[in-house]
């Protein structure tokens, strides 16, 4: 019951800031959020002390679809609220949420370098995992990334 | 003596070799004299591209790949993966298998915490404690070997259940080992709480109150030492934890000492929990049938690893390979707190503060870039594997010769 109550509460406080909702599992809600509203949604959850940001997952839907989807997973006890944000694969820019919760920084750095997504306003956009001299435009977790040969750096 | 007005700060680089644990990570600390003013972190020295590799392997192959993310907490990675895939496949795992998953997970926690105790003691200069705790760790490693035949990668899980059962003779061996470990853990609890020299290195060092811990997103024993009441075993029970709730351990002082006390008390909780599980092992088969292809959908799997919440996101397109697996390890949550915790502390305390979160870089770093003769090359898995075979084949032949 606590799980259901937590999820309903999240839905009530986020109101018009989301475009759609779905419930993929009894303990999960997915909220669809426009990129422009992301910071407002995260601020609302933070001010309400609704759970904590457990992870940011980046999904590449492939060049045919032309979209990235970035998932922000918030957990409160057993309840998991996932904010789903879709962005254009040709212009992959997301607002950073580090101004609200600084601990999102490593998650944004990882998602950014692995998929080539820019988190506008993130405090530190240096590679977290990839080598310092990783100069080419190879983003390993993109579906069309070519990972053989010299793709990872200058010879 | 007055300080010169144009006094400069220095940046002290620590790592990537052996910044605290015997794993690679790089930290840059800006210091004013002996006092740290700011810090930045750089990881990836053990990054192996495992998430990418999962997209070209079957669901079964991935089990063996993912449990190799970490050599300390291999079982909990495999458990998180299995729970997620079984959720997607809508498979119900038999209760005895769930109990054995929890049993191995708690043995792994004892092994991980004892390993950490030794490393943390070593960083403080208390090498006697380091050697004794690692000697005692052999007991739990031996128990794991008796159960599974392996000391590190136990490989207890299969999709749909577990491989190993516990018979009466093994149960007796486990109980005997637990009695010894309980006595030793109580002794270590007394040592870390009373040894005056050790307390100078831990009490009121690296203090993080509950509010700061919550704002830093800290989880696991590091968070619980600051009274952050999060434990996935209790918050979102899985495996045997739904039928048999675990007693969580919290401390309130939030200093390094509290992080020692929390982990040692968690060992005692794990010992009690394993005894209880052995008394109440349900009778059932060990496995259930798993389909080769997994229904399309997404699953989120959360488990309590020795270092805190381990989070798996798994996406299937309905095929025999996943579309995407994302792993968020506890160290990624906790590492950012180090950069905050060290500010205002003495440089000499930095290794202890870092080790206080029990960082695991192997867990955290999951592309292999090879640099030979000035040429940079990015190798795929097949090439890396062949290199390994050729390399060890050559050396083995040389040894024989």
XYZ file of C-alpha atoms in Angstrom:
556
model
C 0.000 0.000 0.000
C 2.851 2.346 0.765
C 4.162 1.735 -2.725
C 0.837 2.575 -4.333
C 0.457 5.646 -2.110
C 3.959 6.847 -2.996
C 3.301 6.503 -6.706
C -0.084 8.240 -6.529
C 1.466 11.044 -4.514
C 4.161 11.531 -7.156
C 1.471 11.689 -9.806
C -0.492 14.279 -7.846
C 2.431 16.628 -7.195
C 3.732 16.495 -10.764
C 0.314 17.256 -12.307
C 0.610 19.206 -15.550
C 4.393 18.957 -15.708
C 4.094 15.547 -17.368
C 2.505 14.669 -20.709
C 1.470 11.081 -20.028
C 1.671 8.273 -17.480
C 1.829 4.495 -17.629
C 2.173 1.733 -15.052
C 4.418 -1.038 -16.434
C 4.486 -2.953 -13.128
C 2.639 -2.708 -9.779
C 5.621 -0.966 -8.173
C 6.508 1.263 -11.149
C 5.117 4.392 -12.775
C 6.532 5.892 -15.969
C 6.026 9.648 -16.440
C 6.621 11.163 -19.872
C 8.288 14.563 -19.578
C 9.224 17.208 -22.157
C 12.920 18.204 -21.933
C 11.938 21.801 -21.068
C 9.973 20.590 -18.043
C 12.593 18.182 -16.695
C 14.238 20.557 -14.226
C 10.836 21.649 -12.889
C 9.773 18.018 -12.419
C 13.004 17.092 -10.631
C 12.772 20.223 -8.468
C 9.233 19.294 -7.459
C 10.284 15.760 -6.477
C 13.316 17.096 -4.613
C 11.342 19.714 -2.681
C 8.744 17.114 -1.768
C 11.547 14.778 -0.649
C 10.102 12.095 -2.923
C 12.693 9.325 -2.871
C 16.119 9.687 -4.444
C 17.585 9.554 -7.929
C 18.815 5.975 -8.273
C 20.128 6.060 -11.846
C 20.025 7.746 -15.258
C 19.739 5.329 -18.197
C 20.367 6.445 -21.789
C 18.675 4.520 -24.598
C 19.542 4.792 -28.279
C 16.522 3.947 -30.414
C 18.780 3.751 -33.460
C 19.384 5.974 -36.493
C 16.137 4.807 -38.151
C 13.988 6.153 -35.319
C 16.262 9.141 -34.767
C 15.672 9.479 -31.018
C 17.424 9.057 -27.710
C 15.422 8.409 -24.610
C 16.850 9.337 -21.247
C 15.324 7.666 -18.198
C 15.589 9.148 -14.719
C 14.795 6.470 -12.134
C 13.638 7.737 -8.739
C 13.100 5.250 -5.911
C 11.046 5.659 -2.748
C 11.050 2.393 -0.784
C 9.735 -0.185 -3.270
C 8.203 2.421 -5.608
C 10.134 3.327 -8.755
C 9.153 6.428 -10.720
C 10.842 6.700 -14.112
C 10.857 10.051 -15.912
C 11.069 9.368 -19.653
C 12.502 12.185 -21.765
C 12.776 11.836 -25.551
C 15.244 13.988 -27.493
C 16.241 14.346 -31.130
C 19.181 12.085 -32.008
C 20.504 14.742 -34.442
C 20.607 17.409 -31.730
C 21.026 15.508 -28.451
C 20.881 18.188 -25.787
C 19.348 17.730 -22.356
C 19.087 20.174 -19.471
C 21.309 19.219 -16.525
C 19.575 18.541 -13.228
C 22.772 19.030 -11.185
C 21.536 22.452 -10.080
C 18.848 20.598 -8.133
C 20.763 17.468 -7.113
C 24.524 17.656 -7.512
C 24.941 13.903 -7.106
C 23.473 13.448 -10.598
C 26.843 14.627 -11.954
C 28.493 11.178 -12.412
C 25.292 9.808 -13.963
C 25.145 12.691 -16.457
C 28.863 12.333 -17.270
C 28.471 8.592 -17.916
C 25.341 8.980 -20.076
C 26.889 11.927 -21.921
C 30.139 10.257 -22.936
C 28.662 6.848 -23.715
C 25.888 8.165 -25.975
C 27.120 11.603 -27.029
C 24.381 13.529 -25.255
C 25.158 17.042 -24.031
C 23.834 17.905 -20.597
C 23.615 21.687 -20.790
C 24.843 23.277 -17.566
C 26.386 20.149 -16.026
C 29.213 21.244 -13.735
C 31.840 18.795 -15.034
C 31.669 17.336 -18.543
C 35.155 15.770 -18.591
C 35.241 12.055 -19.453
C 34.491 10.012 -16.403
C 35.198 6.575 -17.892
C 36.578 7.007 -21.420
C 40.300 7.744 -21.885
C 41.389 11.414 -21.740
C 42.591 11.438 -25.358
C 39.409 9.922 -26.731
C 39.062 12.452 -29.551
C 36.918 10.878 -32.217
C 33.152 11.049 -32.375
C 32.678 7.466 -31.267
C 30.071 7.014 -28.580
C 30.255 3.377 -27.505
C 26.671 2.802 -26.479
C 25.141 4.137 -29.704
C 23.618 1.327 -31.729
C 25.626 2.315 -34.815
C 28.961 2.692 -32.983
C 31.814 0.947 -34.780
C 34.028 -0.487 -32.088
C 36.657 -2.298 -34.127
C 39.862 -0.795 -35.467
C 40.968 2.691 -34.474
C 37.532 4.051 -33.601
C 38.471 4.957 -30.066
C 41.250 7.430 -30.560
C 43.913 8.864 -32.753
C 46.607 6.489 -33.868
C 54.835 33.881 11.262
C 52.631 35.574 8.661
C 51.552 33.881 5.485
C 52.611 35.487 2.186
C 49.664 37.151 0.441
C 50.355 35.436 -2.864
C 50.408 31.977 -1.351
C 49.513 29.414 -4.016
C 47.482 26.277 -3.705
C 48.881 23.031 -4.963
C 47.128 20.204 -6.699
C 48.099 16.807 -5.380
C 47.327 14.005 -7.831
C 46.571 10.669 -6.209
C 46.272 7.570 -8.376
C 45.420 6.053 -10.691
C 47.542 3.367 -9.063
C 46.445 2.426 -5.582
C 44.728 5.587 -4.307
C 43.473 3.529 -1.357
C 42.187 0.150 -2.398
C 44.289 -1.927 -4.738
C 42.227 -0.731 -7.667
C 42.752 2.180 -10.053
C 41.078 5.573 -9.748
C 42.446 9.095 -10.073
C 41.802 11.992 -7.726
C 43.089 15.561 -7.885
C 43.105 17.334 -4.524
C 43.695 21.084 -4.307
C 45.434 21.726 -1.006
C 46.249 24.775 1.027
C 49.100 23.517 3.175
C 47.831 20.214 4.553
C 44.145 21.052 4.187
C 42.130 19.887 1.184
C 40.159 22.718 -0.504
C 38.563 20.873 -3.413
C 38.701 17.536 -5.190
C 37.832 15.949 -8.525
C 37.514 12.322 -9.548
C 38.378 10.383 -12.702
C 37.481 6.718 -13.176
C 37.487 4.251 -16.060
C 40.883 2.588 -15.647
C 39.166 -0.781 -15.398
C 36.393 -0.072 -17.908
C 35.691 -3.141 -20.023
C 32.629 -2.183 -22.077
C 30.477 -4.862 -20.469
C 27.160 -3.048 -21.013
C 27.869 -2.871 -24.746
C 29.034 -6.474 -24.797
C 25.711 -7.678 -23.361
C 23.917 -6.509 -26.517
C 25.660 -9.180 -28.618
C 25.307 -12.102 -26.214
C 22.405 -14.371 -25.339
C 20.506 -14.066 -22.088
C 22.393 -17.096 -20.703
C 25.865 -15.912 -21.819
C 25.216 -12.556 -20.182
C 24.739 -14.162 -16.783
C 28.381 -15.308 -16.830
C 29.578 -11.981 -18.245
C 27.725 -9.824 -15.724
C 28.847 -11.772 -12.674
C 32.398 -10.931 -13.779
C 31.765 -7.205 -13.361
C 33.086 -7.639 -9.857
C 35.372 -10.189 -8.251
C 34.085 -9.374 -4.770
C 30.334 -9.149 -5.223
C 29.894 -11.397 -8.287
C 26.866 -13.173 -6.846
C 24.841 -10.024 -6.268
C 25.373 -8.889 -9.889
C 24.175 -12.271 -11.132
C 21.221 -12.132 -8.731
C 20.171 -8.656 -9.863
C 20.362 -9.804 -13.496
C 18.447 -13.045 -12.901
C 15.696 -11.310 -10.913
C 15.233 -8.770 -13.717
C 15.194 -11.317 -16.557
C 12.876 -13.643 -14.631
C 10.531 -10.684 -14.066
C 10.480 -10.022 -17.818
C 9.969 -13.696 -18.644
C 7.260 -13.931 -15.943
C 8.953 -16.917 -14.390
C 8.408 -17.827 -10.751
C 11.580 -19.118 -9.115
C 11.131 -21.952 -6.541
C 11.370 -20.856 -2.870
C 14.396 -23.015 -2.008
C 16.339 -21.378 -4.846
C 15.357 -17.939 -3.547
C 16.535 -18.882 -0.050
C 19.883 -20.145 -1.399
C 20.311 -16.880 -3.339
C 19.925 -14.927 -0.107
C 22.177 -17.360 1.759
C 25.035 -16.934 -0.729
C 24.418 -13.152 -0.818
C 24.860 -12.890 2.953
C 28.008 -15.059 2.868
C 29.287 -12.732 0.140
C 28.511 -9.719 2.316
C 30.572 -11.176 5.180
C 33.450 -11.876 2.764
C 33.232 -8.357 1.284
C 33.018 -6.601 4.647
C 35.967 -8.600 6.042
C 38.003 -7.771 2.949
C 37.140 -4.108 3.411
C 37.997 -4.225 7.126
C 41.476 -5.475 6.252
C 42.068 -2.828 3.576
C 40.729 -0.031 5.775
C 42.893 -1.198 8.684
C 45.929 -1.280 6.371
C 45.266 2.320 5.259
C 45.280 3.411 8.872
C 48.612 1.639 9.483
C 46.954 -1.067 11.606
C 48.389 -4.014 9.701
C 47.818 -6.513 12.502
C 44.084 -6.020 12.093
C 44.528 -6.266 8.323
C 46.269 -9.636 8.559
C 43.926 -11.145 11.154
C 40.775 -10.053 9.315
C 42.049 -11.473 6.026
C 43.030 -14.705 7.771
C 39.479 -14.970 9.118
C 38.061 -14.109 5.704
C 39.458 -17.440 4.515
C 36.779 -19.115 6.649
C 33.941 -17.591 4.671
C 35.805 -18.169 1.400
C 36.128 -21.831 2.350
C 32.407 -22.019 3.123
C 31.642 -20.592 -0.321
C 33.996 -23.135 -1.874
C 32.323 -25.984 0.009
C 28.937 -24.827 -1.305
C 29.811 -23.946 -4.890
C 33.312 -25.194 -5.638
C 34.535 -21.619 -6.106
C 35.991 -18.969 -3.812
C 35.271 -15.852 -5.898
C 32.974 -16.374 -8.879
C 30.633 -18.815 -7.157
C 28.303 -18.885 -10.156
C 25.468 -20.072 -7.916
C 22.706 -18.552 -10.066
C 21.109 -19.794 -13.234
C 18.206 -18.104 -14.962
C 15.208 -19.643 -13.223
C 16.952 -20.750 -10.012
C 20.275 -21.869 -8.584
C 22.785 -24.612 -9.361
C 23.713 -25.660 -5.856
C 21.810 -27.115 -2.945
C 22.864 -27.255 0.681
C 22.983 -30.716 2.278
C 23.165 -31.470 6.012
C 26.929 -31.922 5.996
C 27.470 -28.584 4.213
C 25.025 -26.899 6.616
C 27.076 -28.209 9.564
C 30.299 -26.847 7.988
C 28.624 -23.463 7.440
C 27.384 -23.297 11.036
C 30.800 -24.192 12.405
C 32.402 -21.462 10.278
C 29.770 -18.937 11.345
C 30.415 -19.632 15.045
C 34.096 -18.798 14.515
C 33.291 -15.709 12.428
C 30.817 -14.432 15.013
C 33.408 -14.648 17.771
C 35.983 -12.872 15.568
C 33.547 -10.154 14.455
C 32.626 -9.355 18.054
C 36.350 -9.093 18.802
C 36.922 -6.712 15.858
C 33.938 -4.624 16.929
C 35.549 -4.202 20.323
C 38.948 -3.421 18.773
C 37.703 -0.689 16.405
C 35.564 0.834 19.179
C 38.220 0.902 21.896
C 41.735 1.029 20.410
C 42.781 4.586 21.174
C 45.297 4.891 18.320
C 42.811 3.561 15.790
C 40.089 5.851 17.101
C 42.333 8.844 16.396
C 42.117 7.893 12.731
C 38.354 7.296 12.665
C 36.424 9.233 15.304
C 35.054 12.553 14.004
C 36.927 12.052 10.702
C 35.042 12.452 7.407
C 31.797 13.290 9.175
C 28.628 13.308 7.090
C 25.361 13.994 8.893
C 22.078 12.512 7.740
C 20.991 15.607 5.812
C 24.326 15.839 3.982
C 24.278 12.112 3.241
C 20.791 12.350 1.749
C 21.746 15.383 -0.335
C 24.852 13.523 -1.575
C 22.767 10.522 -2.661
C 24.847 8.214 -0.492
C 23.617 4.634 -0.117
C 24.529 1.335 1.503
C 26.555 0.995 4.709
C 28.084 4.461 4.075
C 24.595 5.979 4.179
C 23.434 3.805 7.057
C 26.427 5.003 9.111
C 24.814 8.464 8.756
C 21.385 7.111 9.708
C 20.059 7.127 6.141
C 17.476 4.406 6.498
C 17.722 2.709 3.116
C 18.264 -0.989 2.597
C 16.765 -2.637 -0.491
C 16.443 -5.935 1.362
C 13.899 -4.197 3.583
C 12.518 -1.474 1.283
C 11.832 -3.669 -1.738
C 12.337 -7.275 -0.605
C 13.533 -9.881 -3.123
C 14.656 -13.526 -2.936
C 14.116 -14.744 0.661
C 13.934 -11.280 2.221
C 10.156 -11.009 1.671
C 9.405 -14.089 3.785
C 12.236 -13.466 6.229
C 12.847 -9.738 6.756
C 16.380 -8.704 7.664
C 17.158 -6.459 10.606
C 18.800 -3.313 9.245
C 21.747 -1.649 10.993
C 21.996 2.119 11.421
C 24.449 4.409 13.203
C 24.016 8.095 13.790
C 27.445 9.701 14.126
C 28.263 9.554 10.393
C 32.038 9.463 10.869
C 34.569 6.866 9.769
C 34.127 5.039 13.050
C 30.402 4.654 12.335
C 31.235 3.153 8.924
C 33.388 0.512 10.640
C 30.729 -0.208 13.259
C 27.900 -0.463 10.701
C 29.765 -2.978 8.548
C 30.843 -5.105 11.506
C 27.315 -5.108 12.928
C 26.023 -6.030 9.464
C 28.319 -9.048 9.526
C 26.674 -10.161 12.775
C 23.231 -9.638 11.197
C 24.278 -11.689 8.175
C 25.553 -14.501 10.422
C 22.211 -14.639 12.277
C 20.318 -14.478 8.987
C 22.235 -17.392 7.461
C 21.609 -19.530 10.561
C 17.900 -18.696 10.318
C 17.846 -19.594 6.611
C 19.535 -22.933 7.293
C 16.829 -23.650 9.890
C 14.025 -22.757 7.474
C 15.190 -23.908 4.043
C 11.973 -24.674 2.129
C 11.634 -27.926 0.226
C 11.263 -27.339 -3.491
C 13.110 -27.903 -6.739
C 16.102 -25.640 -7.364
C 15.161 -24.435 -10.832
C 12.243 -23.778 -13.090
C 12.174 -23.764 -16.874
C 13.250 -20.545 -18.594
C 12.382 -19.675 -22.193
C 15.303 -19.033 -24.563
C 13.650 -15.853 -25.800
C 12.488 -13.273 -23.272
C 9.267 -11.312 -23.771
C 9.631 -7.745 -24.960
C 9.570 -5.168 -22.199
C 11.614 -3.424 -19.554
C 12.485 -4.542 -16.048
C 14.126 -2.786 -13.153
C 15.923 -4.917 -10.616
C 17.240 -3.573 -7.317
C 19.277 -5.527 -4.789
C 21.400 -4.686 -1.755
C 25.021 -5.377 -2.658
C 27.655 -5.269 0.119
C 28.346 -1.606 -0.843
C 24.712 -0.544 -1.216
C 21.920 -0.581 -3.745
C 22.810 -2.208 -7.062
C 20.437 -1.107 -9.838
C 19.858 -2.996 -13.113
C 17.734 -1.759 -16.023
C 17.043 -4.524 -18.561
C 15.261 -4.081 -21.917
C 14.200 -6.913 -24.194
C 12.902 -6.718 -27.754
C 11.563 -10.249 -27.497
C 14.686 -11.912 -28.878
C 17.353 -14.181 -27.439
C 19.623 -11.196 -26.632
C 18.908 -8.055 -24.613
C 18.458 -4.702 -26.342
C 20.052 -2.826 -23.463
C 21.343 -3.513 -19.974
C 22.332 -0.646 -17.737
C 24.145 -1.254 -14.469
C 24.392 1.426 -11.797
C 26.746 0.257 -9.091
C 26.765 1.581 -5.519
C 30.242 3.075 -5.894
C 28.988 5.505 -8.563
C 26.486 6.839 -6.021
C 29.009 7.100 -3.235
C 32.128 8.309 -5.048
C 30.805 11.866 -5.468
C 30.481 12.150 -1.702
C 34.257 11.681 -1.314
C 34.876 14.939 -3.183
C 32.617 16.668 -0.648
C 33.827 14.813 2.436
C 37.527 15.573 2.026
C 37.106 19.360 1.914
C 38.561 20.843 5.083
C 40.219 17.548 6.046
C 43.939 16.820 6.289
C 45.516 15.307 3.185
C 46.752 12.438 5.354
C 43.155 11.450 6.104
C 42.175 11.282 2.423
C 42.986 7.582 1.896
C 40.966 6.631 4.970
C 38.010 8.776 3.882
C 38.120 7.261 0.411
C 38.308 3.754 1.739
C 35.442 4.587 4.112
C 32.918 4.296 1.280
C 34.395 0.896 0.305
C 34.788 1.915 -3.330
C 34.856 -0.790 -5.978
C 36.284 0.511 -9.250
C 35.985 -2.824 -10.979
C 32.229 -2.682 -10.365
C 32.142 0.884 -11.526
C 34.177 0.625 -14.723
C 32.670 -1.607 -17.186
C 36.242 -0.695 -24.148
C 39.460 -1.938 -24.012
C 41.937 0.451 -25.587
C 45.294 -1.100 -26.271
C 48.380 1.042 -26.742
C 51.332 -0.760 -28.312
C 54.405 0.828 -29.908
C 52.755 4.241 -29.796
C 49.740 2.973 -31.761
C 46.284 3.193 -30.171
C 43.871 0.493 -31.061
C 40.419 -0.399 -29.779
C 39.970 -4.150 -29.523
C 36.743 -6.065 -29.565
C 36.067 -8.964 -27.241
C 36.977 -11.711 -29.702
C 40.380 -10.123 -30.348
C 41.011 -9.619 -26.633
C 40.088 -13.241 -25.938
C 42.388 -14.551 -28.688
C 45.194 -12.345 -27.362
C 44.709 -13.913 -23.932
C 44.789 -17.443 -25.334
C 47.930 -16.729 -27.391
C 49.657 -14.897 -24.533
C 49.084 -17.544 -21.875
C 49.643 -20.340 -24.401
C 53.085 -18.942 -25.214
C 54.037 -18.433 -21.576
C 52.735 -21.849 -20.549
C 54.770 -23.502 -23.309
C 57.862 -21.530 -22.235
C 57.395 -22.701 -18.645
C 57.196 -26.306 -19.766
C 60.211 -25.896 -21.919
